[in-house]
Coordinates of C-alpha atoms (C1' of nucleotides) in Angstrom, one line a residue:
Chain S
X290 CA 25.1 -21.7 -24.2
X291 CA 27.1 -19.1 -23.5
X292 CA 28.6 -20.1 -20.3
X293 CA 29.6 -23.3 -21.8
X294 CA 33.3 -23.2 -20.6
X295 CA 33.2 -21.4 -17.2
X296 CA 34.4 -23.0 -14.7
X297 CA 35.1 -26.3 -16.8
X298 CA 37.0 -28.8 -15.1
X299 CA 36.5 -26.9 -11.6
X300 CA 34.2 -27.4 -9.7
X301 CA 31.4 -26.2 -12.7
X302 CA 29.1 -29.0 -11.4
X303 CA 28.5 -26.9 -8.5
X304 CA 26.8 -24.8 -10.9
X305 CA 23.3 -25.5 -10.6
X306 CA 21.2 -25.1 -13.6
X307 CA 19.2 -21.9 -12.1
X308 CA 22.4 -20.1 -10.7
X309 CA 23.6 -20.6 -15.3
X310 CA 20.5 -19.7 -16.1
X311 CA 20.3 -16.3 -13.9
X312 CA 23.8 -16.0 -15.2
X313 CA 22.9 -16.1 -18.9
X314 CA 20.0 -14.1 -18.3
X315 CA 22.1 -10.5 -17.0
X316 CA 24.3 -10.6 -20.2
X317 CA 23.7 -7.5 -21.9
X318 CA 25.4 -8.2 -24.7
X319 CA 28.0 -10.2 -27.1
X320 CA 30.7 -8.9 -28.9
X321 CA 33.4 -9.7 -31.3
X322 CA 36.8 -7.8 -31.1
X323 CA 39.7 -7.7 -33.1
X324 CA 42.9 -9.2 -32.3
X325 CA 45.8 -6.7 -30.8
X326 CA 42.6 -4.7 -29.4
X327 CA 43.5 -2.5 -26.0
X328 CA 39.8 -3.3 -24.8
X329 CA 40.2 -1.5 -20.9
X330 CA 43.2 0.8 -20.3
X331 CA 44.5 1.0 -16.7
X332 CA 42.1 3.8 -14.2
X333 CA 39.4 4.2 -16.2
X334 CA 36.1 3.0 -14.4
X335 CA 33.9 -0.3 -15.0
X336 CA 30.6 -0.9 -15.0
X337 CA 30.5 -4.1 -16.8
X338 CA 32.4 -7.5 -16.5
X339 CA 33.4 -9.2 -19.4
X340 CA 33.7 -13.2 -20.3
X341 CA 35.8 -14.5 -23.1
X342 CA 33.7 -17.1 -24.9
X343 CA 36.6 -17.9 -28.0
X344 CA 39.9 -16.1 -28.3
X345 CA 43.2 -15.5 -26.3
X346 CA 43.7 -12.1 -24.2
X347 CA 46.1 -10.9 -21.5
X348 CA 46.6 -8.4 -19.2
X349 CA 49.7 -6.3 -18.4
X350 CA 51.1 -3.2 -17.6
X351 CA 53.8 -1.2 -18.7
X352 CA 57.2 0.4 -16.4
X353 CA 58.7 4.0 -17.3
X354 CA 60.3 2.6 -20.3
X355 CA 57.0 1.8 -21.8
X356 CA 57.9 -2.2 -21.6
X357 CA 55.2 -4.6 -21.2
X358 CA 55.0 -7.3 -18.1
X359 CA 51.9 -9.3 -18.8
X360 CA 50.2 -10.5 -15.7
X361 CA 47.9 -12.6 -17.1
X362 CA 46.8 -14.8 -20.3
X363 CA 43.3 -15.6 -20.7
X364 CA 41.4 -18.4 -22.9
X365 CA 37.9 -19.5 -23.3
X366 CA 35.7 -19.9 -19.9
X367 CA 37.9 -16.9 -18.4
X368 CA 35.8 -14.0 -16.7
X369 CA 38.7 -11.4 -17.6
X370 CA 37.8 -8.9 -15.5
X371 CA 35.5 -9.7 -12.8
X372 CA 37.8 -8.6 -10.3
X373 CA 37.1 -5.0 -11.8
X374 CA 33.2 -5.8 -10.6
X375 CA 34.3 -5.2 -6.5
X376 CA 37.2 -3.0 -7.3
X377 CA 35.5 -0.4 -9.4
X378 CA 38.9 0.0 -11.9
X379 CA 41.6 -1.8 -13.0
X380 CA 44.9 -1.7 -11.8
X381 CA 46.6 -2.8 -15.1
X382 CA 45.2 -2.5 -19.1
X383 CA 43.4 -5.6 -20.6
X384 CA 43.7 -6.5 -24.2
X385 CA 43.5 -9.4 -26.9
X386 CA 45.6 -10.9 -28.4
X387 CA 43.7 -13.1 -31.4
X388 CA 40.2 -11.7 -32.5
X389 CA 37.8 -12.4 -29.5
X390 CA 34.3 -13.6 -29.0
X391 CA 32.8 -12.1 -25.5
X392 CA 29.6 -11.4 -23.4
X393 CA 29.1 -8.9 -21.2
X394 CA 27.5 -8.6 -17.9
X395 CA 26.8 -5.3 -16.5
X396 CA 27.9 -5.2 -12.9
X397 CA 24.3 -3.6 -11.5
X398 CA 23.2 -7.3 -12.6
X399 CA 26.1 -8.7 -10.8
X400 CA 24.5 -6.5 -7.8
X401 CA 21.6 -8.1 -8.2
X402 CA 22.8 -12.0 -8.0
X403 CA 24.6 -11.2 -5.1
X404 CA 21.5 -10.5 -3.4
X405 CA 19.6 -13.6 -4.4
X406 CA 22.4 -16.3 -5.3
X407 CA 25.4 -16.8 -2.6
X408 CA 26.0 -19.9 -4.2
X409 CA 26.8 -18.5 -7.3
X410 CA 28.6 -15.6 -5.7
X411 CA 30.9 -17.6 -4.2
X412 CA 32.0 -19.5 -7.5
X413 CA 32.6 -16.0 -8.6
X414 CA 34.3 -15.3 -6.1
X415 CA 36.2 -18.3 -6.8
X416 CA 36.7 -17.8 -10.0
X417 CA 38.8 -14.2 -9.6
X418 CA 40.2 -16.1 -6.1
X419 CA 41.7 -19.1 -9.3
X420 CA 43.2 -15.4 -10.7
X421 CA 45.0 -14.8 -8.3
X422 CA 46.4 -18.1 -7.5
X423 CA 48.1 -17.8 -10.9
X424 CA 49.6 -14.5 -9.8
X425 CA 51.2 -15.9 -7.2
X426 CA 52.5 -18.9 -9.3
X427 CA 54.1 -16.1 -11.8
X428 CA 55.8 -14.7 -9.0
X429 CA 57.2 -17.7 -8.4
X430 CA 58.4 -18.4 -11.7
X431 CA 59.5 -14.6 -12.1
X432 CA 61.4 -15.2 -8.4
X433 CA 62.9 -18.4 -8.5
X434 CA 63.3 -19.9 -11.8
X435 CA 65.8 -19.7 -14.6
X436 CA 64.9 -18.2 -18.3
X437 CA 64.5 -21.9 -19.6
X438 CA 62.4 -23.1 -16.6
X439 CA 60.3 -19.8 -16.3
X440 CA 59.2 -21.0 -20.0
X441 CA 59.0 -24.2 -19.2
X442 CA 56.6 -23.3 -15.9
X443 CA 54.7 -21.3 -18.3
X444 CA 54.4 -23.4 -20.9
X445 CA 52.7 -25.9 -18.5
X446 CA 50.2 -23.8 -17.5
X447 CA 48.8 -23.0 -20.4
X448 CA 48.4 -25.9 -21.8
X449 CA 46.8 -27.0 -18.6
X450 CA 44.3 -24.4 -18.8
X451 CA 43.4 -25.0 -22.1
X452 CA 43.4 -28.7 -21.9
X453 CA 40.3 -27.9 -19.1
X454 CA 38.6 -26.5 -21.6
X455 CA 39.3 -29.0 -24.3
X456 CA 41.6 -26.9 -26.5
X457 CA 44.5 -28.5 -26.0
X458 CA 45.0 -32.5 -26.4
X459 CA 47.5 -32.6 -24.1
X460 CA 50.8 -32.3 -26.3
X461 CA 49.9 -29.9 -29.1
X462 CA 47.8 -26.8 -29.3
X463 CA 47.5 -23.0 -30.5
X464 CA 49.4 -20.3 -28.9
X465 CA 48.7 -16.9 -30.3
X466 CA 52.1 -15.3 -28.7
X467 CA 54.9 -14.0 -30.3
X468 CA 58.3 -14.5 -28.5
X469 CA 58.3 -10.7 -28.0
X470 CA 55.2 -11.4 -25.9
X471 CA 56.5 -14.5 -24.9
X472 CA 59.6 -12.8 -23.4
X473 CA 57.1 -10.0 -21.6
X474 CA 55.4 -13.1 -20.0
X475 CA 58.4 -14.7 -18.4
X476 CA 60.6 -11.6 -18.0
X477 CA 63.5 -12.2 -20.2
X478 CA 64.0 -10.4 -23.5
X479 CA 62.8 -11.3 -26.9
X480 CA 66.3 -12.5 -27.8
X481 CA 66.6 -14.6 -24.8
X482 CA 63.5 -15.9 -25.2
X483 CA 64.6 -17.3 -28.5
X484 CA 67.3 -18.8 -27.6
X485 CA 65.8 -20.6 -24.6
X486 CA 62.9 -21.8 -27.4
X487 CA 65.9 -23.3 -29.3
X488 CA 67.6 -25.0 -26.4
X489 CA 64.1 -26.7 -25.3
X490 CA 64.2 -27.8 -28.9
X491 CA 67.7 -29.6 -28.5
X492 CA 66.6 -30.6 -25.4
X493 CA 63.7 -32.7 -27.4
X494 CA 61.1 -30.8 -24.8
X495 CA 58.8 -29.5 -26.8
X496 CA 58.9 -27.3 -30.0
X497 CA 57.0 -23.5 -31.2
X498 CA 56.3 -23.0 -34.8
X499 CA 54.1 -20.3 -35.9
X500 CA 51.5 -20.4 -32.9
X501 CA 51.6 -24.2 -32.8
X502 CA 53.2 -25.5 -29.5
X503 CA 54.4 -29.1 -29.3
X504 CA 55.1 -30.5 -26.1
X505 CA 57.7 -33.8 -27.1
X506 CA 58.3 -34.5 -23.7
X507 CA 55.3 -33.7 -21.0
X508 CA 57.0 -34.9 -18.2
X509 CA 60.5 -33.7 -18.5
X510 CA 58.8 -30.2 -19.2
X511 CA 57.3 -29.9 -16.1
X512 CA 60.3 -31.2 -14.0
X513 CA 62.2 -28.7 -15.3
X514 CA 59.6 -26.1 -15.1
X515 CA 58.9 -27.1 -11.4
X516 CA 55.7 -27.2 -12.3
X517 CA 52.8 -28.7 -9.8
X518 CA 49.3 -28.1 -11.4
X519 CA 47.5 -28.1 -7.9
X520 CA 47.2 -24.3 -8.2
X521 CA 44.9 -24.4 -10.5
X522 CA 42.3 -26.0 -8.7
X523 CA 41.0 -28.6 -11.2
X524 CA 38.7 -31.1 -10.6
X525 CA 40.7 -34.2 -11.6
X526 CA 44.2 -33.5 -10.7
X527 CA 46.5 -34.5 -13.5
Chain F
X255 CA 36.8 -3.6 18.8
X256 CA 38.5 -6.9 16.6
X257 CA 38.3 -5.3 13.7
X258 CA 39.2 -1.7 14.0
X259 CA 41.9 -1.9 10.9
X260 CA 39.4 -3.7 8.7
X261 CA 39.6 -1.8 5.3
X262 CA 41.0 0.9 7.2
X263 CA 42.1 3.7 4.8
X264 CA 40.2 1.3 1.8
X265 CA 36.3 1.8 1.8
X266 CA 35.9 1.3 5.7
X267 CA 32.9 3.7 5.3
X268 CA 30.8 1.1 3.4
X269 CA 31.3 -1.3 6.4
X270 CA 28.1 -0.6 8.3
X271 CA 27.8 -0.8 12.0
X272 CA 25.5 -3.8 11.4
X273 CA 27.9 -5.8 9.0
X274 CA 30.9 -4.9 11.4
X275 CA 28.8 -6.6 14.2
X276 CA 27.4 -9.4 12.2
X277 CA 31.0 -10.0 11.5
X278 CA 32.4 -9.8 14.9
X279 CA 29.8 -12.2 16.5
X280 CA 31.2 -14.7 13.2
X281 CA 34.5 -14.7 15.4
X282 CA 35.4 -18.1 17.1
X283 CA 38.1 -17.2 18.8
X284 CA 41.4 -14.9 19.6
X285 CA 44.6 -16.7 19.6
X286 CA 48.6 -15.6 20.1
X287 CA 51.0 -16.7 18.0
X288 CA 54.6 -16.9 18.4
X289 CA 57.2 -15.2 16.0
X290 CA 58.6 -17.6 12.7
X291 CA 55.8 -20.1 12.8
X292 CA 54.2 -21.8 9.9
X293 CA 50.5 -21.4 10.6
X294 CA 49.0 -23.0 7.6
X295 CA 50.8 -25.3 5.3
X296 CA 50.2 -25.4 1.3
X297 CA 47.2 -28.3 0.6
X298 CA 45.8 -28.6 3.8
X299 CA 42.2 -27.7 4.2
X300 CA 41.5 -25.1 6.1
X301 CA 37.9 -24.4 7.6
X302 CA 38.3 -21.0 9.4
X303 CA 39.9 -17.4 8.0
X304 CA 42.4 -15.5 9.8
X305 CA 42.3 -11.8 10.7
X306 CA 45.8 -10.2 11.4
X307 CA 45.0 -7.9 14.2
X308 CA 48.4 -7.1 15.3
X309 CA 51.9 -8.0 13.8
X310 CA 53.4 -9.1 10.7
X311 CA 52.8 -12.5 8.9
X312 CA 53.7 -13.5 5.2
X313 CA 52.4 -15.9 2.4
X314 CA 55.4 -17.9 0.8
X315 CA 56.1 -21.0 -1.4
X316 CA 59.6 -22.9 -2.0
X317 CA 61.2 -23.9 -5.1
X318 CA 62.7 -27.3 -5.4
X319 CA 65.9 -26.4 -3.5
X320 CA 63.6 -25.5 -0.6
X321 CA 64.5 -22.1 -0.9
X322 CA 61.8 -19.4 -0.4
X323 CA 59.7 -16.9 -2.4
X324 CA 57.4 -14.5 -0.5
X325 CA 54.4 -13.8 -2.4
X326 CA 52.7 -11.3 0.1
X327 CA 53.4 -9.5 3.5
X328 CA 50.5 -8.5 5.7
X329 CA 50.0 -6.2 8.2
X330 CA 47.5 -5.5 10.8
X331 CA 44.1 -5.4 9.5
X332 CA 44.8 -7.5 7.0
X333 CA 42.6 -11.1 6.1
X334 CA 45.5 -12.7 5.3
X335 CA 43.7 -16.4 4.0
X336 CA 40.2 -15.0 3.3
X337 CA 41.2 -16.3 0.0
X338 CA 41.3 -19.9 1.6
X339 CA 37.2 -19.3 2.1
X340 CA 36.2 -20.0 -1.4
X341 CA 39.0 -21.7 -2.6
X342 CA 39.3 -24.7 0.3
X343 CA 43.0 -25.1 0.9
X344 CA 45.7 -23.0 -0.2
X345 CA 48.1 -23.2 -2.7
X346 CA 51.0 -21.4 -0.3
X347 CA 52.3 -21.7 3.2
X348 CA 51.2 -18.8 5.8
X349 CA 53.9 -17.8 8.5
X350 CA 54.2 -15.5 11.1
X351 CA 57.3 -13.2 11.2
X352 CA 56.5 -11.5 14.2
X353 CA 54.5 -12.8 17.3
X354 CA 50.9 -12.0 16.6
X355 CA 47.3 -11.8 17.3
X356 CA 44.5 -12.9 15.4
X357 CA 40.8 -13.6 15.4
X358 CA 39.3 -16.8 13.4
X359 CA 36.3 -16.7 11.4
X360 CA 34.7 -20.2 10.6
X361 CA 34.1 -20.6 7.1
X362 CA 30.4 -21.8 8.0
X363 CA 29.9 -18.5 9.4
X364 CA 31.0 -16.8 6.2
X365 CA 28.8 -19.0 4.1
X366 CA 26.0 -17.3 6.8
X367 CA 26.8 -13.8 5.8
X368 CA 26.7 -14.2 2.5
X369 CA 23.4 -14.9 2.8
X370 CA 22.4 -12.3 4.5
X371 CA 24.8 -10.1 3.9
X372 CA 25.6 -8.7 0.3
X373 CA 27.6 -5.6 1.2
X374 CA 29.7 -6.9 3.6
X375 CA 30.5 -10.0 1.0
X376 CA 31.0 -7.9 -1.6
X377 CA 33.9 -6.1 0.8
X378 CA 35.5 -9.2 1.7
X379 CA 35.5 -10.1 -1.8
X380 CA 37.1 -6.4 -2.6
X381 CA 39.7 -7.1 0.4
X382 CA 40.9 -10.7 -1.8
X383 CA 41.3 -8.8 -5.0
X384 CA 43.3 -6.1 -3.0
X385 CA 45.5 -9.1 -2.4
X386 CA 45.3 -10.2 -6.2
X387 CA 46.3 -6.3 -7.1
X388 CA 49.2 -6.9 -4.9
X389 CA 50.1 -9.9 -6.5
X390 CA 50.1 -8.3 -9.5
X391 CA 52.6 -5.8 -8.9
X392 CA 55.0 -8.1 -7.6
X393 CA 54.8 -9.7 -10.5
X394 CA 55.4 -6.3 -12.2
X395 CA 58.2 -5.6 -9.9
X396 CA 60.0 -9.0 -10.6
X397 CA 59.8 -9.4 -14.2
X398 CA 60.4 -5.7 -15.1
X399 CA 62.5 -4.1 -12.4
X400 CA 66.2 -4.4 -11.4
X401 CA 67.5 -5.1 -7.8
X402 CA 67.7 -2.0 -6.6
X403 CA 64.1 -1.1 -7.6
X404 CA 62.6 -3.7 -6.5
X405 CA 64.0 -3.0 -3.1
X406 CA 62.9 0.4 -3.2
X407 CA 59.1 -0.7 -4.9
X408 CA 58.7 -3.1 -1.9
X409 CA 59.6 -0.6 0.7
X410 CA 57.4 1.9 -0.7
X411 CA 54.5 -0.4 -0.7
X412 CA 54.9 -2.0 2.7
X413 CA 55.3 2.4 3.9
X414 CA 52.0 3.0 2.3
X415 CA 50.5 -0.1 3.8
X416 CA 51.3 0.5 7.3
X417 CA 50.5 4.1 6.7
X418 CA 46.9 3.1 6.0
X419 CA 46.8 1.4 9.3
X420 CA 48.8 4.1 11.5
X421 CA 51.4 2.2 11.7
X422 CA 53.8 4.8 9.9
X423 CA 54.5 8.3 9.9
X424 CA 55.4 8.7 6.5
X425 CA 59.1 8.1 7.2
X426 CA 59.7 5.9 10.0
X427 CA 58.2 2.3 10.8
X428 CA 59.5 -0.7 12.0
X429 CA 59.8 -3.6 9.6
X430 CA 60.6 -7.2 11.1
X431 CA 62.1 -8.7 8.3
X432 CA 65.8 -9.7 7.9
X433 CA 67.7 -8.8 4.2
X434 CA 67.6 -12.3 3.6
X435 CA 63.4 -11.5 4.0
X436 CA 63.6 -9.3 2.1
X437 CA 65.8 -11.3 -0.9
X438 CA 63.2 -13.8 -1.1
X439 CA 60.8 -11.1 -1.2
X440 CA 62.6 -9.6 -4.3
X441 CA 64.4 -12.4 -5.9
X442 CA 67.4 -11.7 -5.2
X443 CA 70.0 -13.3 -2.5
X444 CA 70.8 -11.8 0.7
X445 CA 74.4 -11.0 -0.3
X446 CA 72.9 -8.9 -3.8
X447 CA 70.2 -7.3 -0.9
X448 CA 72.8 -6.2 1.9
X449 CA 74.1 -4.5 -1.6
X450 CA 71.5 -2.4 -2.2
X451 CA 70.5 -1.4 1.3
X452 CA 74.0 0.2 0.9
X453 CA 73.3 2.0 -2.2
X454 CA 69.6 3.4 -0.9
X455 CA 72.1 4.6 2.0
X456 CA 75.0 6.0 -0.2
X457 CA 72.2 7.7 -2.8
X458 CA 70.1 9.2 0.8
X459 CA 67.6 7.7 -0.4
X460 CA 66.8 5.5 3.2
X461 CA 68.1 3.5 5.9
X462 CA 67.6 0.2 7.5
X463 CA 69.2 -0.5 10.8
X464 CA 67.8 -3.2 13.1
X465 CA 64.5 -3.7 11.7
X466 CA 64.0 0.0 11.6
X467 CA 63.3 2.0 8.2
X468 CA 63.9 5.0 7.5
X469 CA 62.9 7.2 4.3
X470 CA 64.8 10.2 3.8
X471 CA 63.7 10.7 0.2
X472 CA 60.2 9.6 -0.2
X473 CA 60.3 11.0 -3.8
X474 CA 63.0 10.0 -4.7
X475 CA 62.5 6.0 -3.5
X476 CA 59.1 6.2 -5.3
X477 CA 60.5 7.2 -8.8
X478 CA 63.9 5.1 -8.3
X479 CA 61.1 2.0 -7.6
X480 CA 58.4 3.5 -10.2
X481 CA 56.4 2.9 -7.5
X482 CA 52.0 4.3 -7.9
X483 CA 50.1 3.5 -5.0
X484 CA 46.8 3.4 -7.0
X485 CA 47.0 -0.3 -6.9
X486 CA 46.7 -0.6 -3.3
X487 CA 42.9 1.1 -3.5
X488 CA 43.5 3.9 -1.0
X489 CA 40.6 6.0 -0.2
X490 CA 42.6 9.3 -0.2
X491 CA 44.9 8.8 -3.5
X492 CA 48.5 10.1 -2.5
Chain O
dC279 C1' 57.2 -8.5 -55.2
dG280 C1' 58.4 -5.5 -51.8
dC281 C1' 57.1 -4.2 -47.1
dT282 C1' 56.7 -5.2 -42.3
dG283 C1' 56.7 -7.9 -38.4
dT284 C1' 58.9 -11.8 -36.6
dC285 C1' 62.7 -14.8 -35.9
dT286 C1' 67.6 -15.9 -35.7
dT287 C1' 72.4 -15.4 -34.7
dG288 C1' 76.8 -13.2 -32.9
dA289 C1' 79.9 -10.4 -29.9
dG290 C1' 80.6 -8.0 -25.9
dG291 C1' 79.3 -6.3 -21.4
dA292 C1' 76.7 -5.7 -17.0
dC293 C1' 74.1 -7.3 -13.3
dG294 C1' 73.5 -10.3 -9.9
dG295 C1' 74.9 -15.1 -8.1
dT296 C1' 78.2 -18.0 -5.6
dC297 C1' 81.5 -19.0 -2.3
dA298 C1' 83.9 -17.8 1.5
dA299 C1' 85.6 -15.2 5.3
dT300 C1' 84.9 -11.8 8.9
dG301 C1' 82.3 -8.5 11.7
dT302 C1' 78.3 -7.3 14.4
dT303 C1' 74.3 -7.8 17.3
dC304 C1' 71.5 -9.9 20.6
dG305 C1' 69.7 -13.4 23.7
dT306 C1' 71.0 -16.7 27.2
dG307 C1' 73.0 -18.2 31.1
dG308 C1' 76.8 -18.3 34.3
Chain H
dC58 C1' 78.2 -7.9 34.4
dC59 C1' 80.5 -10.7 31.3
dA60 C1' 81.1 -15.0 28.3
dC61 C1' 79.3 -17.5 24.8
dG62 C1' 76.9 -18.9 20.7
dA63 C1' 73.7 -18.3 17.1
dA64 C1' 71.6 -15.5 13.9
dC65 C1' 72.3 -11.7 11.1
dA66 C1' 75.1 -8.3 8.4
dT67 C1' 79.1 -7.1 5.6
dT68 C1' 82.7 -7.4 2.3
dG69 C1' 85.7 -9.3 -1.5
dA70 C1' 86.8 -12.1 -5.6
dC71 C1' 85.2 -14.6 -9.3
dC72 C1' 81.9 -16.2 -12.6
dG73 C1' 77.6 -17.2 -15.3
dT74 C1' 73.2 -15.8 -17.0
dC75 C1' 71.0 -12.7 -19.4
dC76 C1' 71.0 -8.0 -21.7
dT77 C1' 72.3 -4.9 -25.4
dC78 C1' 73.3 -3.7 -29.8
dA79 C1' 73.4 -5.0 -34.4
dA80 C1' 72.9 -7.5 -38.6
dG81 C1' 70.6 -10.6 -41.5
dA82 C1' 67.0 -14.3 -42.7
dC83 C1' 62.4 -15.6 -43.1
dA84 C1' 57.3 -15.4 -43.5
dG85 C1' 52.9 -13.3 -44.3
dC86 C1' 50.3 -10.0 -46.7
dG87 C1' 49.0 -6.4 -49.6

DNA sequence: CGCTGTCTTGAGGACGGTCAATGTTCGTGG
DNA sequence: CCACGAACATTGACCGTCCTCAAGACAGCG
């Protein structure tokens, strides 16, 4: 079941069991990657789509200096680049960041169930649309929020995504970012970054120790975060 | 002709004559609406999509102080809540700045034309991600630029923008948006934004005086605000 | 056991925020 | 045509958040 994750916790039961099936049957292929893997750089044309089955990857792009801004971080049940099926190209690079388990779907098959399955189409459609909804909540964060509630805000998220697809228990879980990549998520520096990690530990908030998040205090996290989960479109909200 | 800015500059040449009419008989009406009006509020569901043909409107959501982040600015030909089609309600408010005119698709038209219409979806879905590339580089501008490039980053994109539509020269256009606009555009107050306008003055790089821009250093605004337009998915690159 | 990447901590400085006062523009109505 | 008020723009002084630079501690891995 390779699909097992997509759209989990939104909205998958309007999956119907042909649309999965059609779905399943236009993957071309499966793939492992390594971790720290540049998989598509920036310009360069697609003409497949890819969707991460077990890992962690993100997307970003670099200024003049050669820093890193990520713009995105994907888990399990993520199409990664989708959006690259209408657009042609990407507009940033897309990499992962642990080792990566993924299935490919060539986009002339993605031509194809557009022709015979709206209904599908549109949960695509809805699934880049959820993308972009989270783009707009990082501009948020990047526009109106302190270091310590950008991380915070962040923080949230994820584990909110990864709860919907069970890898999270709703206070501790995995994160396969280093503070360097932490800091290129929420704009600040690496050495901000750690000291903002450190004061949300004094603040008995919730705790990072090699990959493993802790969240102490769920609720005081996301009031100082700001954070509102209704942006992510989940099925049960809470 | 409704939709005569529709992907203008973007892949307009893929819109055939029949999807362009198919899509003009989905219209349900034309309405007026006055400047600084909230169209659509965050949660609500909507049921129709809104075509911007003529003025400005922006997308923007508020922090817990009430105080306002922008998260897009649209221009004429521009489906500013397509987005809201397969996604049900949105996760921002949707103003006008200017007074404007628009045309209203029903969403139960759109679910008609995907039916029936692959190519034209498939464009609609391509004008969403356009928005979701935007996003993108917002986010890019806020968590990696300083004030004075962002200014210039944003100016450069909305020049391009209207360019695509004829609604610049290259140098000149009018932009309806007061510095205090344009703060919560870039993050920054209005004080820190009255600032920079002075600087892009003092350096020659451009002017703003009474909604009025003027670029005298196109070059010069686009390296100062790293700015590449291959984000926005212009037919003629440059 | 040493190398490398990651994390931690400190000191000093710059960028942008806050607060407050003043100037300018423009629409409205007398 | 002028008076008025409201919104917008401008400027200055002060301050805090976050950056920069730098050194050292720690952990994982060959």
């Amino acid at each position: 079941m390779i699909f097992a994750d997509l759209l989990r916790s939104r909205r998958r039961h309007q999956l119907t069991a042909d649309d999965l099936a059609a779905l399943e049957a236009s993957v071309s292929g499966l793939r492992s990657l390594p971790a720290r893997t540049t998989m598509i750089s920036r310009d360069e044309p697609v003409r497949t789509s890819t969707y991460l089955m077990e890992g962690f990857m993100c997307r970003y792009m670099d200024d003049q200096k050669g820093d890193r801004q990520l713009v995105a971080v994907h888990v399990a049940g993520d199409f990664v680049d989708l959006h690259g099926f209408p657009l042609g190209y990407l507009d940033h690079d897309l990499a992962t960041l642990t080792a990566c388990q993924v299935a490919q779907v060539p986009h002339a098959a993605l031509d194809g169930l557009m022709v015979t399955r709206p209904n599908l189409t549109k949960l695509l459609w809805f699934s880049t649309l959820l993308d972009a909804a989270m783009h707009r909540e990082w501009i948020f964060r990047l526009g109106r929020l302190d270091a310590i509630a950008r991380v915070s805000h962040f923080i949230c998220e994820i584990e909110t995504k990864l709860r919907a697809v069970g890898r999270s228990d709703g206070s501790s879980f995995h994160l396969p970012m280093t503070q360097a990549d932490l800091g290129e998520t929420c704009g600040i520096t690496a050495v901000h970054m750690n000291r903002m990690l450190r004061e949300l530990k004094d603040r008995q908030l919730m705790t990072i120790r090699r990959n493993q998040v802790d969240i102490i205090n769920p609720a005081g996290l996301a009031e100082l975060g700001e954070f509102d989960p209704s942006y992510l479109f989940l099925d049960n909200t809470g």
